[in-house]
């Protein structure tokens, strides 16, 4: 477990379930007018003024995170952010979250406080209200389940299904960093196991590690698009890698796509770290995942509005469905794209 | 694991994550007009016409259920019902649910199908739409996280905080059955461990076992109250036992209460099984939990409307806060009530 919980150890049983919830949520304030009643009754009460979007994700220790190198505060922050990213991918404004946590007696009150500090920070940064949840014990490990709620005018909601042939394929930010951050953390963890006294200098990998441990949902991109008066025709967030997200857009919009390898936005640190790990950067971008950037279809007539914007890159275009989904390599070869499969189930 | 999954064993990896979700949810239909978009995008889209209530619960194998005696279909059903019960406790009509499941490779596609059969049944019985969720792997065991969404006119939402001195304390149905059902199942499971060829006849305990394995949320009671033109002033559902739920009502309404032991509604089977297990039925009712009945405060002027109704029992009344919360025994002794504490955390 992260070192910041080792100093004081208050067993959770000391507070009792309801005392614990009161204790962990006492710093949270309500910021959204659609929140009528938050934590403290059988259910929260909302009064949304527009259409509402709802999404949920569950994070399991040993599958989605490893506490050997994940600070609990960052874990709390990230568990909220990955859900807000889905709200943004619908072009909605995130308003509320619920958080349920199950943990074994290995976790102390101080450990939960760290997780809730991260959740609190995310609530402040993204201006969302914590409105409920559940805190319970588990037989082993930590489970975090978050539900996020957003609002949008009906006409601005962007589904995965609105892309048409000749639309531009646009992505925000740069790709591949989160996967490489994980690779760096895993490598250092192996070194640490062999030599616990090693003091690795990870400062040169700061960008990659932050992409992995403390990702941000692209609320700023959503706001940018609004300012540019651009409404995506279809949108998705990149949680599983560019390849499978593009396939979702194509499948649900019943279109094909051409993706240009030379257009993929790479941070210089991604390029150099791929070389260091002897990884192909295009493979990392296509299959890596956890970048939480926004991938969307844009009408060609809107091209001038986004041209040259440093936050947005046109990486391809949509085609008729029968043309399929292809990567056009730097050598101008056309390679059919495949999605990654279901991740191997853990052995029990 | 329950025997109904032993015949065919399809590994989950055969379908892939998205194939799995499609497969498990293909029988589900949308019934509610406020559901704009259900499963299949980054988030579900709703358009609630009234105030909305939201509640969430997480169920952990080995903590909240034991698959040695819990059929997977019943588990799926119950995981929905316990959340709907919270929606009803706000006096709202349940409309939508999300369901997230994490499981290890011990679980097959057929096992998940059984769980989803139960979820599907609950959706049909309670007329709610499955609008989203998450399916992922766990390192060990089964985790089910459900969020339920309901709607109500603002003026009909019943919080825990509306009870006043002299209000009647009313409960639906009868109490203690679910806890005794668990005791019967645990006893038979111990017998089975010693002699796996034993064929227990549990038919005489059917009522108790159903209360434990396949509880219902009291949608009918909510409808009954509406028909009787009775609006509870404060309400809560009984998930943790009468004692702690009454304390929540009193704490949040800033009142005291007197509860009359002789008024507690007991099924004859509860009484006889308490004798068999040498348990005090009042203790079982106060601390047993999982009855999912509704407990509410009613203005005295409404008494005539509910008098003699077989589904409703007046079990006490509220008092000024400084009078405290007491059980008045059959012997007319006044005993201060205590809530149960946080359940012992599991050893890891």
CSV table of C-alpha atoms in Angstrom, one decimal, chain A residues 1-211:
chain,number,residue,atom,x,y,z
A,1,UNK,CA,0.0,0.0,0.0
A,2,UNK,CA,1.1,3.5,-0.6
A,3,UNK,CA,3.4,4.9,2.1
A,4,UNK,CA,1.2,7.8,3.0
A,5,UNK,CA,-1.1,5.5,5.0
A,6,UNK,CA,1.5,3.9,7.1
A,7,UNK,CA,1.9,6.5,9.9
A,8,UNK,CA,-1.5,6.2,11.6
A,9,UNK,CA,-3.8,3.2,11.3
A,10,UNK,CA,-7.3,3.6,12.5
A,11,UNK,CA,-9.4,0.4,11.9
A,12,UNK,CA,-12.6,1.2,10.0
A,13,UNK,CA,-14.6,-0.6,12.6
A,14,UNK,CA,-13.8,2.3,15.0
A,15,UNK,CA,-16.1,4.7,13.2
A,16,UNK,CA,-18.9,2.4,12.1
A,17,UNK,CA,-20.4,2.4,8.7
A,18,UNK,CA,-22.4,5.6,9.0
A,19,UNK,CA,-19.8,7.4,11.0
A,20,UNK,CA,-17.3,6.5,8.3
A,21,UNK,CA,-19.5,7.9,5.5
A,22,UNK,CA,-20.1,11.1,7.4
A,23,UNK,CA,-16.4,11.4,8.2
A,24,UNK,CA,-15.2,10.8,4.6
A,25,UNK,CA,-17.8,13.2,3.0
A,26,UNK,CA,-17.8,16.0,5.5
A,27,UNK,CA,-15.6,18.3,3.3
A,28,UNK,CA,-17.8,17.9,0.2
A,29,UNK,CA,-20.0,20.8,-0.8
A,30,UNK,CA,-22.9,21.0,-3.2
A,31,UNK,CA,-22.1,23.2,-6.3
A,32,UNK,CA,-24.8,22.2,-8.8
A,33,UNK,CA,-28.3,23.7,-8.8
A,34,UNK,CA,-29.8,20.4,-10.1
A,35,UNK,CA,-28.6,18.6,-6.9
A,36,UNK,CA,-31.6,18.8,-4.5
A,37,UNK,CA,-30.3,16.3,-1.9
A,38,UNK,CA,-26.9,14.6,-1.8
A,39,UNK,CA,-25.5,12.0,0.7
A,40,UNK,CA,-27.7,11.1,3.7
A,41,UNK,CA,-31.0,9.5,2.7
A,42,UNK,CA,-32.2,6.3,1.0
A,43,UNK,CA,-31.4,8.0,-2.3
A,44,UNK,CA,-30.1,11.3,-3.7
A,45,UNK,CA,-32.6,13.7,-5.3
A,46,UNK,CA,-31.9,15.6,-8.5
A,47,UNK,CA,-33.8,18.0,-10.7
A,48,UNK,CA,-32.1,18.0,-14.1
A,49,UNK,CA,-33.2,20.8,-16.3
A,50,UNK,CA,-32.0,19.3,-19.6
A,51,UNK,CA,-31.4,15.8,-21.0
A,52,UNK,CA,-29.3,13.7,-18.7
A,53,UNK,CA,-26.5,11.2,-19.4
A,54,UNK,CA,-25.5,8.5,-17.0
A,55,UNK,CA,-22.4,6.2,-17.1
A,56,UNK,CA,-20.7,3.8,-14.7
A,57,UNK,CA,-17.4,2.0,-14.3
A,58,UNK,CA,-16.0,-0.4,-11.8
A,59,UNK,CA,-12.3,-0.6,-10.9
A,60,UNK,CA,-10.9,-3.7,-9.3
A,61,UNK,CA,-7.5,-3.9,-7.5
A,62,UNK,CA,-5.2,-6.3,-9.4
A,63,UNK,CA,-7.1,-5.8,-12.6
A,64,UNK,CA,-7.4,-2.0,-13.2
A,65,UNK,CA,-4.8,-0.8,-10.7
A,66,UNK,CA,-1.8,-2.0,-8.7
A,67,UNK,CA,-1.3,-0.3,-5.3
A,68,UNK,CA,2.4,-1.0,-5.5
A,69,UNK,CA,2.8,2.1,-7.6
A,70,UNK,CA,-0.6,3.8,-7.4
A,71,UNK,CA,-0.9,6.5,-4.7
A,72,UNK,CA,-4.4,6.3,-3.2
A,73,UNK,CA,-5.2,9.9,-3.8
A,74,UNK,CA,-4.4,9.5,-7.5
A,75,UNK,CA,-6.6,6.4,-7.6
A,76,UNK,CA,-9.6,8.3,-6.2
A,77,UNK,CA,-9.0,11.1,-8.6
A,78,UNK,CA,-8.7,8.8,-11.6
A,79,UNK,CA,-11.7,6.7,-10.7
A,80,UNK,CA,-13.8,9.9,-11.0
A,81,UNK,CA,-12.1,11.2,-14.1
A,82,UNK,CA,-12.5,8.0,-16.2
A,83,UNK,CA,-16.3,8.4,-15.7
A,84,UNK,CA,-16.4,12.1,-16.4
A,85,UNK,CA,-14.5,11.3,-19.7
A,86,UNK,CA,-17.6,9.3,-20.7
A,87,UNK,CA,-19.9,12.1,-19.9
A,88,UNK,CA,-17.7,14.5,-22.0
A,89,UNK,CA,-17.8,12.0,-24.8
A,90,UNK,CA,-21.6,12.5,-25.0
A,91,UNK,CA,-20.9,16.3,-25.1
A,92,UNK,CA,-22.6,16.7,-21.8
A,93,UNK,CA,-21.6,18.8,-18.7
A,94,UNK,CA,-20.8,16.5,-15.7
A,95,UNK,CA,-22.8,17.4,-12.7
A,96,UNK,CA,-23.0,14.6,-10.1
A,97,UNK,CA,-21.2,11.4,-9.1
A,98,UNK,CA,-21.9,8.5,-6.8
A,99,UNK,CA,-19.0,6.5,-5.4
A,100,UNK,CA,-19.2,3.0,-3.9
A,101,UNK,CA,-16.1,1.5,-2.2
A,102,UNK,CA,-15.6,-2.1,-1.0
A,103,UNK,CA,-12.4,-2.8,0.9
A,104,UNK,CA,-10.9,-5.5,3.2
A,105,UNK,CA,-9.6,-4.9,6.7
A,106,UNK,CA,-6.1,-4.2,5.2
A,107,UNK,CA,-7.4,-0.7,4.6
A,108,UNK,CA,-7.5,1.8,7.4
A,109,UNK,CA,-9.6,5.0,7.8
A,110,UNK,CA,-6.5,6.9,6.7
A,111,UNK,CA,-6.3,4.9,3.5
A,112,UNK,CA,-9.9,5.7,2.7
A,113,UNK,CA,-9.3,9.4,3.6
A,114,UNK,CA,-6.5,9.4,0.9
A,115,UNK,CA,-8.9,8.0,-1.7
A,116,UNK,CA,-11.6,10.5,-0.8
A,117,UNK,CA,-9.0,13.4,-1.0
A,118,UNK,CA,-8.5,12.4,-4.6
A,119,UNK,CA,-12.3,12.2,-5.2
A,120,UNK,CA,-12.8,15.6,-3.5
A,121,UNK,CA,-10.1,17.1,-5.7
A,122,UNK,CA,-11.7,15.7,-8.9
A,123,UNK,CA,-15.1,17.1,-7.7
A,124,UNK,CA,-13.6,20.5,-7.3
A,125,UNK,CA,-11.6,20.6,-10.5
A,126,UNK,CA,-14.6,19.3,-12.6
A,127,UNK,CA,-17.3,21.1,-10.5
A,128,UNK,CA,-19.3,17.9,-9.8
A,129,UNK,CA,-21.3,17.0,-6.7
A,130,UNK,CA,-20.8,13.8,-4.8
A,131,UNK,CA,-24.4,12.7,-4.2
A,132,UNK,CA,-24.2,9.2,-2.8
A,133,UNK,CA,-22.6,5.8,-2.7
A,134,UNK,CA,-22.0,2.8,-0.6
A,135,UNK,CA,-19.2,1.7,1.7
A,136,UNK,CA,-18.8,-1.9,2.6
A,137,UNK,CA,-16.2,-4.6,3.3
A,138,UNK,CA,-14.7,-7.0,0.8
A,139,UNK,CA,-13.1,-10.4,1.4
A,140,UNK,CA,-10.0,-9.2,-0.5
A,141,UNK,CA,-8.7,-6.0,-2.0
A,142,UNK,CA,-10.3,-2.8,-3.1
A,143,UNK,CA,-13.2,-2.2,-5.4
A,144,UNK,CA,-14.3,1.3,-6.6
A,145,UNK,CA,-17.6,1.7,-8.5
A,146,UNK,CA,-18.4,5.2,-9.8
A,147,UNK,CA,-21.5,6.5,-11.6
A,148,UNK,CA,-21.4,9.9,-13.3
A,149,UNK,CA,-24.3,12.0,-14.3
A,150,UNK,CA,-24.2,14.9,-16.8
A,151,UNK,CA,-26.6,17.3,-18.5
A,152,UNK,CA,-26.9,18.6,-22.1
A,153,UNK,CA,-29.4,20.1,-24.4
A,154,UNK,CA,-31.0,17.3,-26.4
A,155,UNK,CA,-29.6,18.7,-29.7
A,156,UNK,CA,-26.0,18.8,-28.5
A,157,UNK,CA,-25.7,15.2,-27.3
A,158,UNK,CA,-23.2,13.4,-29.5
A,159,UNK,CA,-23.7,9.6,-29.9
A,160,UNK,CA,-21.3,7.2,-31.5
A,161,UNK,CA,-23.7,6.8,-34.4
A,162,UNK,CA,-23.7,10.1,-36.2
A,163,UNK,CA,-20.6,9.8,-38.4
A,164,UNK,CA,-21.0,9.9,-42.3
A,165,UNK,CA,-18.7,9.2,-45.2
A,166,UNK,CA,-16.3,12.0,-45.9
A,167,UNK,CA,-16.5,13.4,-42.3
A,168,UNK,CA,-13.1,14.1,-40.8
A,169,UNK,CA,-11.7,11.9,-38.0
A,170,UNK,CA,-10.3,14.2,-35.3
A,171,UNK,CA,-8.6,13.5,-32.0
A,172,UNK,CA,-7.7,15.7,-29.1
A,173,UNK,CA,-4.3,15.9,-27.4
A,174,UNK,CA,-1.7,13.2,-28.0
A,175,UNK,CA,-1.8,9.4,-27.7
A,176,UNK,CA,0.2,6.5,-26.2
A,177,UNK,CA,1.5,8.3,-23.1
A,178,UNK,CA,-0.7,6.5,-20.5
A,179,UNK,CA,0.4,3.1,-21.7
A,180,UNK,CA,4.1,4.0,-21.7
A,181,UNK,CA,3.6,5.5,-18.2
A,182,UNK,CA,2.4,2.1,-17.1
A,183,UNK,CA,5.3,0.3,-18.7
A,184,UNK,CA,7.8,2.6,-16.8
A,185,UNK,CA,6.0,2.0,-13.5
A,186,UNK,CA,5.9,-1.7,-14.0
A,187,UNK,CA,9.6,-1.8,-14.8
A,188,UNK,CA,10.5,0.3,-11.7
A,189,UNK,CA,8.3,-2.0,-9.6
A,190,UNK,CA,10.3,-5.0,-10.8
A,191,UNK,CA,13.6,-3.3,-10.0
A,192,UNK,CA,12.2,-2.4,-6.5
A,193,UNK,CA,11.2,-6.0,-5.9
A,194,UNK,CA,14.9,-7.1,-6.5
A,195,UNK,CA,16.4,-4.2,-4.7
A,196,UNK,CA,14.1,-2.4,-2.3
A,197,UNK,CA,16.7,0.2,-1.5
A,198,UNK,CA,16.9,1.5,-5.1
A,199,UNK,CA,16.0,5.1,-5.5
A,200,UNK,CA,14.8,5.4,-9.1
A,201,UNK,CA,14.8,8.9,-10.8
A,202,UNK,CA,11.6,8.9,-12.7
A,203,UNK,CA,11.6,12.7,-13.3
A,204,UNK,CA,12.3,12.3,-17.1
A,205,UNK,CA,9.1,10.2,-17.4
A,206,UNK,CA,6.9,12.7,-15.4
A,207,UNK,CA,4.6,13.4,-18.4
A,208,UNK,CA,4.0,9.7,-19.1
A,209,UNK,CA,3.5,8.7,-15.5
A,210,UNK,CA,1.0,11.6,-15.0
A,211,UNK,CA,-0.9,10.4,-18.1
